[in-house]
Amino acid sequence: MSDLPSFDTLYEQAEQNSAPVAVAAAGGADETVLEAMSQATERGWIHPILCGSEVEIRRLADAREISLDSFTLVDSEEPAVDAVRCVQSGQAALLMKGQVATPDLMRAVLNRETGLRTERIICQMVLMEIPRDDKRFLMTDTGITIRPSLGQKQDLLRHIVETATRLGSESPRIALMAATEKPNEAMPDTLDAEPLMTYARQTWDDRCAVSGPLSFDLAYATRAGARKNIDDPVAGHADGMLFPDLLSANLTVKAIMYTADCRFGGILCGTSAPVVFMSRADDTVTRLNSLAYALQIVRNH
């Protein structure tokens, strides 16, 4: 059983907020954005700010019979820039990626003068839930950094430990992912595990457990560790999975998303405010999951 909350729990916690949180959507002319933000507003989670073509937003809202009475509309030809400006100015506490291309959003986010850039590496952090197995775990970096250096992996490890802690895990268990559990010079990523574990011990002492290299079966399933005679505190109990590169992370998360009975949501870490960040192909439920996830991070930031 995971220490991380289920999405049902995150929904309940979001409804305990004393006041709605302002959320700016970059690219509000999208059915799933409108539906998710309408549902979140009805639940009392958020105050929605939609940046984009007001004509198109109103057309879609009328077609879906969604009331915009509680929405703030920002008519914009540069929705990413204007949505980021809403967050940077304090008008909104969260940013949501809507119907805009990722490069356009990231240019606005990374602008040194008007964006949400910090000294930290920016990564996508997916929270994955597999109800069948009562499993919840974080996965990074599934969307931004193509091939992180060892130093960048240290910062990614910080992000995953901090996120797990803000979600309620008192002693997160983090797996350093690889294709095998044995260090192999032909697979340089397996050699990063030892310095990353040393970094974890020096940074958090015994407040988290970091192990690797671990293959996915070992990180996920206790029976895999038993069959391979591997006695490790993280094996079968990973609260977080730090992948060696974008290719392995993205392929793994999308394989789970499209083939498993699962629930998931995603945010960006490393920005000055959380960013609800998933694919434009994702549905309303995924956007609502991501909002509940981001609101918990804001609550415990």
JSON list of N, CA and C in Angstrom, two decimals, residues 160-228:
[
{"chain": "A", "resi": 160, "resn": "ILE", "atom": "N", "xyz": [11.23, 14.99, -6.78]},
{"chain": "A", "resi": 160, "resn": "ILE", "atom": "CA", "xyz": [10.35, 13.85, -6.53]},
{"chain": "A", "resi": 160, "resn": "ILE", "atom": "C", "xyz": [10.18, 13.60, -5.03]},
{"chain": "A", "resi": 161, "resn": "VAL", "atom": "N", "xyz": [11.24, 13.81, -4.25]},
{"chain": "A", "resi": 161, "resn": "VAL", "atom": "CA", "xyz": [11.14, 13.67, -2.79]},
{"chain": "A", "resi": 161, "resn": "VAL", "atom": "C", "xyz": [10.25, 14.77, -2.23]},
{"chain": "A", "resi": 162, "resn": "GLU", "atom": "N", "xyz": [10.45, 16.01, -2.68]},
{"chain": "A", "resi": 162, "resn": "GLU", "atom": "CA", "xyz": [9.64, 17.13, -2.19]},
{"chain": "A", "resi": 162, "resn": "GLU", "atom": "C", "xyz": [8.16, 16.95, -2.55]},
{"chain": "A", "resi": 163, "resn": "THR", "atom": "N", "xyz": [7.90, 16.49, -3.77]},
{"chain": "A", "resi": 163, "resn": "THR", "atom": "CA", "xyz": [6.51, 16.30, -4.19]},
{"chain": "A", "resi": 163, "resn": "THR", "atom": "C", "xyz": [5.84, 15.20, -3.38]},
{"chain": "A", "resi": 164, "resn": "ALA", "atom": "N", "xyz": [6.54, 14.09, -3.19]},
{"chain": "A", "resi": 164, "resn": "ALA", "atom": "CA", "xyz": [5.98, 13.01, -2.38]},
{"chain": "A", "resi": 164, "resn": "ALA", "atom": "C", "xyz": [5.69, 13.48, -0.96]},
{"chain": "A", "resi": 165, "resn": "THR", "atom": "N", "xyz": [6.59, 14.29, -0.41]},
{"chain": "A", "resi": 165, "resn": "THR", "atom": "CA", "xyz": [6.40, 14.81, 0.95]},
{"chain": "A", "resi": 165, "resn": "THR", "atom": "C", "xyz": [5.19, 15.72, 1.02]},
{"chain": "A", "resi": 166, "resn": "ARG", "atom": "N", "xyz": [5.03, 16.60, 0.01]},
{"chain": "A", "resi": 166, "resn": "ARG", "atom": "CA", "xyz": [3.87, 17.51, -0.01]},
{"chain": "A", "resi": 166, "resn": "ARG", "atom": "C", "xyz": [2.57, 16.77, -0.22]},
{"chain": "A", "resi": 167, "resn": "LEU", "atom": "N", "xyz": [2.64, 15.58, -0.80]},
{"chain": "A", "resi": 167, "resn": "LEU", "atom": "CA", "xyz": [1.44, 14.77, -0.96]},
{"chain": "A", "resi": 167, "resn": "LEU", "atom": "C", "xyz": [1.14, 13.93, 0.28]},
{"chain": "A", "resi": 168, "resn": "GLY", "atom": "N", "xyz": [2.04, 13.96, 1.26]},
{"chain": "A", "resi": 168, "resn": "GLY", "atom": "CA", "xyz": [1.76, 13.30, 2.52]},
{"chain": "A", "resi": 168, "resn": "GLY", "atom": "C", "xyz": [2.63, 12.12, 2.88]},
{"chain": "A", "resi": 169, "resn": "SER", "atom": "N", "xyz": [3.61, 11.79, 2.05]},
{"chain": "A", "resi": 169, "resn": "SER", "atom": "CA", "xyz": [4.50, 10.67, 2.37]},
{"chain": "A", "resi": 169, "resn": "SER", "atom": "C", "xyz": [5.57, 11.14, 3.36]},
{"chain": "A", "resi": 170, "resn": "GLU", "atom": "N", "xyz": [5.64, 10.51, 4.53]},
{"chain": "A", "resi": 170, "resn": "GLU", "atom": "CA", "xyz": [6.60, 10.94, 5.55]},
{"chain": "A", "resi": 170, "resn": "GLU", "atom": "C", "xyz": [8.01, 10.44, 5.25]},
{"chain": "A", "resi": 171, "resn": "SER", "atom": "N", "xyz": [8.13, 9.30, 4.59]},
{"chain": "A", "resi": 171, "resn": "SER", "atom": "CA", "xyz": [9.44, 8.75, 4.27]},
{"chain": "A", "resi": 171, "resn": "SER", "atom": "C", "xyz": [9.39, 8.13, 2.86]},
{"chain": "A", "resi": 172, "resn": "PRO", "atom": "N", "xyz": [9.48, 8.97, 1.83]},
{"chain": "A", "resi": 172, "resn": "PRO", "atom": "CA", "xyz": [9.30, 8.48, 0.46]},
{"chain": "A", "resi": 172, "resn": "PRO", "atom": "C", "xyz": [10.34, 7.43, 0.07]},
{"chain": "A", "resi": 173, "resn": "ARG", "atom": "N", "xyz": [9.89, 6.48, -0.73]},
{"chain": "A", "resi": 173, "resn": "ARG", "atom": "CA", "xyz": [10.77, 5.44, -1.26]},
{"chain": "A", "resi": 173, "resn": "ARG", "atom": "C", "xyz": [10.90, 5.65, -2.76]},
{"chain": "A", "resi": 174, "resn": "ILE", "atom": "N", "xyz": [12.12, 5.95, -3.20]},
{"chain": "A", "resi": 174, "resn": "ILE", "atom": "CA", "xyz": [12.34, 6.37, -4.58]},
{"chain": "A", "resi": 174, "resn": "ILE", "atom": "C", "xyz": [13.22, 5.35, -5.31]},
{"chain": "A", "resi": 175, "resn": "ALA", "atom": "N", "xyz": [12.75, 4.92, -6.47]},
{"chain": "A", "resi": 175, "resn": "ALA", "atom": "CA", "xyz": [13.50, 3.98, -7.30]},
{"chain": "A", "resi": 175, "resn": "ALA", "atom": "C", "xyz": [14.22, 4.72, -8.41]},
{"chain": "A", "resi": 176, "resn": "LEU", "atom": "N", "xyz": [15.50, 4.43, -8.57]},
{"chain": "A", "resi": 176, "resn": "LEU", "atom": "CA", "xyz": [16.30, 4.96, -9.67]},
{"chain": "A", "resi": 176, "resn": "LEU", "atom": "C", "xyz": [16.20, 3.95, -10.81]},
{"chain": "A", "resi": 177, "resn": "MET", "atom": "N", "xyz": [15.45, 4.30, -11.85]},
{"chain": "A", "resi": 177, "resn": "MET", "atom": "CA", "xyz": [15.03, 3.33, -12.84]},
{"chain": "A", "resi": 177, "resn": "MET", "atom": "C", "xyz": [16.11, 3.03, -13.88]},
{"chain": "A", "resi": 178, "resn": "ALA", "atom": "N", "xyz": [16.11, 1.77, -14.31]},
{"chain": "A", "resi": 178, "resn": "ALA", "atom": "CA", "xyz": [17.04, 1.32, -15.35]},
{"chain": "A", "resi": 178, "resn": "ALA", "atom": "C", "xyz": [16.47, 0.04, -15.94]},
{"chain": "A", "resi": 179, "resn": "ALA", "atom": "N", "xyz": [17.16, -0.49, -16.94]},
{"chain": "A", "resi": 179, "resn": "ALA", "atom": "CA", "xyz": [16.71, -1.73, -17.56]},
{"chain": "A", "resi": 179, "resn": "ALA", "atom": "C", "xyz": [17.12, -2.96, -16.77]},
{"chain": "A", "resi": 180, "resn": "THR", "atom": "N", "xyz": [18.01, -2.78, -15.81]},
{"chain": "A", "resi": 180, "resn": "THR", "atom": "CA", "xyz": [18.52, -3.89, -15.02]},
{"chain": "A", "resi": 180, "resn": "THR", "atom": "C", "xyz": [18.88, -3.39, -13.63]},
{"chain": "A", "resi": 181, "resn": "GLU", "atom": "N", "xyz": [18.93, -4.30, -12.68]},
{"chain": "A", "resi": 181, "resn": "GLU", "atom": "CA", "xyz": [19.30, -3.92, -11.31]},
{"chain": "A", "resi": 181, "resn": "GLU", "atom": "C", "xyz": [20.80, -4.01, -11.07]},
{"chain": "A", "resi": 182, "resn": "LYS", "atom": "N", "xyz": [21.55, -4.39, -12.10]},
{"chain": "A", "resi": 182, "resn": "LYS", "atom": "CA", "xyz": [23.00, -4.55, -11.93]},
{"chain": "A", "resi": 182, "resn": "LYS", "atom": "C", "xyz": [23.74, -3.45, -12.67]},
{"chain": "A", "resi": 183, "resn": "PRO", "atom": "N", "xyz": [24.69, -2.77, -12.01]},
{"chain": "A", "resi": 183, "resn": "PRO", "atom": "CA", "xyz": [25.49, -1.76, -12.70]},
{"chain": "A", "resi": 183, "resn": "PRO", "atom": "C", "xyz": [26.22, -2.39, -13.89]},
{"chain": "A", "resi": 184, "resn": "ASN", "atom": "N", "xyz": [26.21, -1.66, -15.00]},
{"chain": "A", "resi": 184, "resn": "ASN", "atom": "CA", "xyz": [26.80, -2.19, -16.22]},
{"chain": "A", "resi": 184, "resn": "ASN", "atom": "C", "xyz": [27.43, -1.03, -16.97]},
{"chain": "A", "resi": 185, "resn": "GLU", "atom": "N", "xyz": [28.75, -1.13, -17.24]},
{"chain": "A", "resi": 185, "resn": "GLU", "atom": "CA", "xyz": [29.45, -0.04, -17.90]},
{"chain": "A", "resi": 185, "resn": "GLU", "atom": "C", "xyz": [28.90, 0.23, -19.30]},
{"chain": "A", "resi": 186, "resn": "ALA", "atom": "N", "xyz": [28.30, -0.77, -19.92]},
{"chain": "A", "resi": 186, "resn": "ALA", "atom": "CA", "xyz": [27.69, -0.57, -21.23]},
{"chain": "A", "resi": 186, "resn": "ALA", "atom": "C", "xyz": [26.38, 0.21, -21.14]},
{"chain": "A", "resi": 187, "resn": "MET", "atom": "N", "xyz": [25.87, 0.38, -19.94]},
{"chain": "A", "resi": 187, "resn": "MET", "atom": "CA", "xyz": [24.62, 1.12, -19.70]},
{"chain": "A", "resi": 187, "resn": "MET", "atom": "C", "xyz": [24.94, 2.20, -18.67]},
{"chain": "A", "resi": 188, "resn": "PRO", "atom": "N", "xyz": [25.47, 3.34, -19.12]},
{"chain": "A", "resi": 188, "resn": "PRO", "atom": "CA", "xyz": [25.97, 4.37, -18.20]},
{"chain": "A", "resi": 188, "resn": "PRO", "atom": "C", "xyz": [24.95, 4.83, -17.16]},
{"chain": "A", "resi": 189, "resn": "ASP", "atom": "N", "xyz": [23.68, 4.79, -17.49]},
{"chain": "A", "resi": 189, "resn": "ASP", "atom": "CA", "xyz": [22.67, 5.25, -16.53]},
{"chain": "A", "resi": 189, "resn": "ASP", "atom": "C", "xyz": [22.65, 4.39, -15.27]},
{"chain": "A", "resi": 190, "resn": "THR", "atom": "N", "xyz": [23.03, 3.12, -15.39]},
{"chain": "A", "resi": 190, "resn": "THR", "atom": "CA", "xyz": [23.05, 2.27, -14.20]},
{"chain": "A", "resi": 190, "resn": "THR", "atom": "C", "xyz": [24.16, 2.70, -13.24]},
{"chain": "A", "resi": 191, "resn": "LEU", "atom": "N", "xyz": [25.18, 3.38, -13.77]},
{"chain": "A", "resi": 191, "resn": "LEU", "atom": "CA", "xyz": [26.30, 3.82, -12.94]},
{"chain": "A", "resi": 191, "resn": "LEU", "atom": "C", "xyz": [25.98, 5.09, -12.16]},
{"chain": "A", "resi": 192, "resn": "ASP", "atom": "N", "xyz": [24.92, 5.80, -12.56]},
{"chain": "A", "resi": 192, "resn": "ASP", "atom": "CA", "xyz": [24.53, 7.02, -11.84]},
{"chain": "A", "resi": 192, "resn": "ASP", "atom": "C", "xyz": [23.85, 6.71, -10.51]},
{"chain": "A", "resi": 193, "resn": "ALA", "atom": "N", "xyz": [23.40, 5.47, -10.34]},
{"chain": "A", "resi": 193, "resn": "ALA", "atom": "CA", "xyz": [22.64, 5.14, -9.14]},
{"chain": "A", "resi": 193, "resn": "ALA", "atom": "C", "xyz": [23.45, 5.34, -7.87]},
{"chain": "A", "resi": 194, "resn": "GLU", "atom": "N", "xyz": [24.67, 4.90, -7.86]},
{"chain": "A", "resi": 194, "resn": "GLU", "atom": "CA", "xyz": [25.49, 4.99, -6.65]},
{"chain": "A", "resi": 194, "resn": "GLU", "atom": "C", "xyz": [25.71, 6.43, -6.21]},
{"chain": "A", "resi": 195, "resn": "PRO", "atom": "N", "xyz": [26.17, 7.35, -7.09]},
{"chain": "A", "resi": 195, "resn": "PRO", "atom": "CA", "xyz": [26.31, 8.74, -6.63]},
{"chain": "A", "resi": 195, "resn": "PRO", "atom": "C", "xyz": [24.98, 9.39, -6.26]},
{"chain": "A", "resi": 196, "resn": "LEU", "atom": "N", "xyz": [23.88, 8.98, -6.88]},
{"chain": "A", "resi": 196, "resn": "LEU", "atom": "CA", "xyz": [22.58, 9.53, -6.51]},
{"chain": "A", "resi": 196, "resn": "LEU", "atom": "C", "xyz": [22.15, 9.03, -5.13]},
{"chain": "A", "resi": 197, "resn": "MET", "atom": "N", "xyz": [22.44, 7.79, -4.81]},
{"chain": "A", "resi": 197, "resn": "MET", "atom": "CA", "xyz": [22.12, 7.28, -3.47]},
{"chain": "A", "resi": 197, "resn": "MET", "atom": "C", "xyz": [22.99, 7.97, -2.42]},
{"chain": "A", "resi": 198, "resn": "THR", "atom": "N", "xyz": [24.25, 8.23, -2.76]},
{"chain": "A", "resi": 198, "resn": "THR", "atom": "CA", "xyz": [25.13, 8.96, -1.84]},
{"chain": "A", "resi": 198, "resn": "THR", "atom": "C", "xyz": [24.58, 10.36, -1.61]},
{"chain": "A", "resi": 199, "resn": "TYR", "atom": "N", "xyz": [24.16, 11.02, -2.69]},
{"chain": "A", "resi": 199, "resn": "TYR", "atom": "CA", "xyz": [23.57, 12.36, -2.58]},
{"chain": "A", "resi": 199, "resn": "TYR", "atom": "C", "xyz": [22.33, 12.32, -1.69]},
{"chain": "A", "resi": 200, "resn": "ALA", "atom": "N", "xyz": [21.50, 11.31, -1.84]},
{"chain": "A", "resi": 200, "resn": "ALA", "atom": "CA", "xyz": [20.28, 11.20, -1.03]},
{"chain": "A", "resi": 200, "resn": "ALA", "atom": "C", "xyz": [20.62, 11.03, 0.45]},
{"chain": "A", "resi": 201, "resn": "ARG", "atom": "N", "xyz": [21.59, 10.20, 0.75]},
{"chain": "A", "resi": 201, "resn": "ARG", "atom": "CA", "xyz": [21.97, 10.00, 2.17]},
{"chain": "A", "resi": 201, "resn": "ARG", "atom": "C", "xyz": [22.50, 11.30, 2.77]},
{"chain": "A", "resi": 202, "resn": "GLN", "atom": "N", "xyz": [23.29, 12.03, 2.01]},
{"chain": "A", "resi": 202, "resn": "GLN", "atom": "CA", "xyz": [23.85, 13.28, 2.52]},
{"chain": "A", "resi": 202, "resn": "GLN", "atom": "C", "xyz": [22.79, 14.37, 2.66]},
{"chain": "A", "resi": 203, "resn": "THR", "atom": "N", "xyz": [21.76, 14.33, 1.82]},
{"chain": "A", "resi": 203, "resn": "THR", "atom": "CA", "xyz": [20.74, 15.38, 1.80]},
{"chain": "A", "resi": 203, "resn": "THR", "atom": "C", "xyz": [19.61, 15.11, 2.79]},
{"chain": "A", "resi": 204, "resn": "TRP", "atom": "N", "xyz": [19.15, 13.86, 2.86]},
{"chain": "A", "resi": 204, "resn": "TRP", "atom": "CA", "xyz": [17.96, 13.55, 3.67]},
{"chain": "A", "resi": 204, "resn": "TRP", "atom": "C", "xyz": [18.23, 12.56, 4.80]},
{"chain": "A", "resi": 205, "resn": "ASP", "atom": "N", "xyz": [19.44, 12.04, 4.90]},
{"chain": "A", "resi": 205, "resn": "ASP", "atom": "CA", "xyz": [19.77, 11.06, 5.92]},
{"chain": "A", "resi": 205, "resn": "ASP", "atom": "C", "xyz": [18.81, 9.88, 5.81]},
{"chain": "A", "resi": 206, "resn": "ASP", "atom": "N", "xyz": [18.01, 9.61, 6.85]},
{"chain": "A", "resi": 206, "resn": "ASP", "atom": "CA", "xyz": [17.09, 8.46, 6.81]},
{"chain": "A", "resi": 206, "resn": "ASP", "atom": "C", "xyz": [15.64, 8.88, 6.59]},
{"chain": "A", "resi": 207, "resn": "ARG", "atom": "N", "xyz": [15.42, 10.12, 6.09]},
{"chain": "A", "resi": 207, "resn": "ARG", "atom": "CA", "xyz": [14.06, 10.61, 5.89]},
{"chain": "A", "resi": 207, "resn": "ARG", "atom": "C", "xyz": [13.45, 10.13, 4.58]},
{"chain": "A", "resi": 208, "resn": "CYS", "atom": "N", "xyz": [14.22, 9.43, 3.77]},
{"chain": "A", "resi": 208, "resn": "CYS", "atom": "CA", "xyz": [13.68, 8.78, 2.58]},
{"chain": "A", "resi": 208, "resn": "CYS", "atom": "C", "xyz": [14.62, 7.63, 2.23]},
{"chain": "A", "resi": 209, "resn": "ALA", "atom": "N", "xyz": [14.12, 6.72, 1.40]},
{"chain": "A", "resi": 209, "resn": "ALA", "atom": "CA", "xyz": [14.92, 5.59, 0.93]},
{"chain": "A", "resi": 209, "resn": "ALA", "atom": "C", "xyz": [15.05, 5.70, -0.58]},
{"chain": "A", "resi": 210, "resn": "VAL", "atom": "N", "xyz": [16.29, 5.70, -1.06]},
{"chain": "A", "resi": 210, "resn": "VAL", "atom": "CA", "xyz": [16.54, 5.80, -2.50]},
{"chain": "A", "resi": 210, "resn": "VAL", "atom": "C", "xyz": [17.38, 4.60, -2.90]},
{"chain": "A", "resi": 211, "resn": "SER", "atom": "N", "xyz": [16.92, 3.84, -3.88]},
{"chain": "A", "resi": 211, "resn": "SER", "atom": "CA", "xyz": [17.62, 2.63, -4.30]},
{"chain": "A", "resi": 211, "resn": "SER", "atom": "C", "xyz": [17.69, 2.53, -5.82]},
{"chain": "A", "resi": 212, "resn": "GLY", "atom": "N", "xyz": [18.75, 1.91, -6.29]},
{"chain": "A", "resi": 212, "resn": "GLY", "atom": "CA", "xyz": [18.89, 1.68, -7.72]},
{"chain": "A", "resi": 212, "resn": "GLY", "atom": "C", "xyz": [20.25, 1.10, -8.05]},
{"chain": "A", "resi": 213, "resn": "PRO", "atom": "N", "xyz": [20.43, 0.72, -9.29]},
{"chain": "A", "resi": 213, "resn": "PRO", "atom": "CA", "xyz": [19.39, 0.75, -10.32]},
{"chain": "A", "resi": 213, "resn": "PRO", "atom": "C", "xyz": [18.33, -0.32, -10.09]},
{"chain": "A", "resi": 214, "resn": "LEU", "atom": "N", "xyz": [17.08, 0.01, -10.43]},
{"chain": "A", "resi": 214, "resn": "LEU", "atom": "CA", "xyz": [15.98, -0.94, -10.32]},
{"chain": "A", "resi": 214, "resn": "LEU", "atom": "C", "xyz": [15.19, -0.95, -11.63]},
{"chain": "A", "resi": 215, "resn": "SER", "atom": "N", "xyz": [14.88, -2.13, -12.11]},
{"chain": "A", "resi": 215, "resn": "SER", "atom": "CA", "xyz": [14.02, -2.27, -13.27]},
{"chain": "A", "resi": 215, "resn": "SER", "atom": "C", "xyz": [12.57, -2.03, -12.83]},
{"chain": "A", "resi": 216, "resn": "PHE", "atom": "N", "xyz": [11.68, -1.82, -13.79]},
{"chain": "A", "resi": 216, "resn": "PHE", "atom": "CA", "xyz": [10.30, -1.48, -13.44]},
{"chain": "A", "resi": 216, "resn": "PHE", "atom": "C", "xyz": [9.64, -2.57, -12.61]},
{"chain": "A", "resi": 217, "resn": "ASP", "atom": "N", "xyz": [9.87, -3.82, -12.97]},
{"chain": "A", "resi": 217, "resn": "ASP", "atom": "CA", "xyz": [9.22, -4.91, -12.22]},
{"chain": "A", "resi": 217, "resn": "ASP", "atom": "C", "xyz": [9.65, -4.90, -10.76]},
{"chain": "A", "resi": 218, "resn": "LEU", "atom": "N", "xyz": [10.93, -4.62, -10.50]},
{"chain": "A", "resi": 218, "resn": "LEU", "atom": "CA", "xyz": [11.41, -4.58, -9.12]},
{"chain": "A", "resi": 218, "resn": "LEU", "atom": "C", "xyz": [10.87, -3.38, -8.36]},
{"chain": "A", "resi": 219, "resn": "ALA", "atom": "N", "xyz": [10.76, -2.24, -9.03]},
{"chain": "A", "resi": 219, "resn": "ALA", "atom": "CA", "xyz": [10.24, -1.06, -8.35]},
{"chain": "A", "resi": 219, "resn": "ALA", "atom": "C", "xyz": [8.76, -1.21, -8.02]},
{"chain": "A", "resi": 220, "resn": "TYR", "atom": "N", "xyz": [8.03, -1.96, -8.86]},
{"chain": "A", "resi": 220, "resn": "TYR", "atom": "CA", "xyz": [6.58, -2.01, -8.74]},
{"chain": "A", "resi": 220, "resn": "TYR", "atom": "C", "xyz": [6.06, -3.22, -7.97]},
{"chain": "A", "resi": 221, "resn": "ALA", "atom": "N", "xyz": [6.62, -4.38, -8.19]},
{"chain": "A", "resi": 221, "resn": "ALA", "atom": "CA", "xyz": [6.02, -5.62, -7.71]},
{"chain": "A", "resi": 221, "resn": "ALA", "atom": "C", "xyz": [6.88, -6.31, -6.65]},
{"chain": "A", "resi": 222, "resn": "THR", "atom": "N", "xyz": [6.30, -6.58, -5.48]},
{"chain": "A", "resi": 222, "resn": "THR", "atom": "CA", "xyz": [7.05, -7.28, -4.43]},
{"chain": "A", "resi": 222, "resn": "THR", "atom": "C", "xyz": [7.44, -8.69, -4.87]},
{"chain": "A", "resi": 223, "resn": "ARG", "atom": "N", "xyz": [6.58, -9.33, -5.67]},
{"chain": "A", "resi": 223, "resn": "ARG", "atom": "CA", "xyz": [6.90, -10.70, -6.09]},
{"chain": "A", "resi": 223, "resn": "ARG", "atom": "C", "xyz": [8.14, -10.76, -6.99]},
{"chain": "A", "resi": 224, "resn": "ALA", "atom": "N", "xyz": [8.41, -9.67, -7.72]},
{"chain": "A", "resi": 224, "resn": "ALA", "atom": "CA", "xyz": [9.60, -9.65, -8.57]},
{"chain": "A", "resi": 224, "resn": "ALA", "atom": "C", "xyz": [10.86, -9.68, -7.71]},
{"chain": "A", "resi": 225, "resn": "GLY", "atom": "N", "xyz": [10.86, -8.89, -6.63]},
{"chain": "A", "resi": 225, "resn": "GLY", "atom": "CA", "xyz": [12.01, -8.91, -5.72]},
{"chain": "A", "resi": 225, "resn": "GLY", "atom": "C", "xyz": [12.18, -10.25, -5.06]},
{"chain": "A", "resi": 226, "resn": "ALA", "atom": "N", "xyz": [11.07, -10.87, -4.66]},
{"chain": "A", "resi": 226, "resn": "ALA", "atom": "CA", "xyz": [11.15, -12.19, -4.02]},
{"chain": "A", "resi": 226, "resn": "ALA", "atom": "C", "xyz": [11.72, -13.23, -4.97]},
{"chain": "A", "resi": 227, "resn": "ARG", "atom": "N", "xyz": [11.28, -13.20, -6.21]},
{"chain": "A", "resi": 227, "resn": "ARG", "atom": "CA", "xyz": [11.76, -14.19, -7.17]},
{"chain": "A", "resi": 227, "resn": "ARG", "atom": "C", "xyz": [13.22, -13.98, -7.53]},
{"chain": "A", "resi": 228, "resn": "LYS", "atom": "N", "xyz": [13.69, -12.73, -7.48]},
{"chain": "A", "resi": 228, "resn": "LYS", "atom": "CA", "xyz": [15.08, -12.44, -7.81]},
{"chain": "A", "resi": 228, "resn": "LYS", "atom": "C", "xyz": [15.97, -12.40, -6.56]}
]
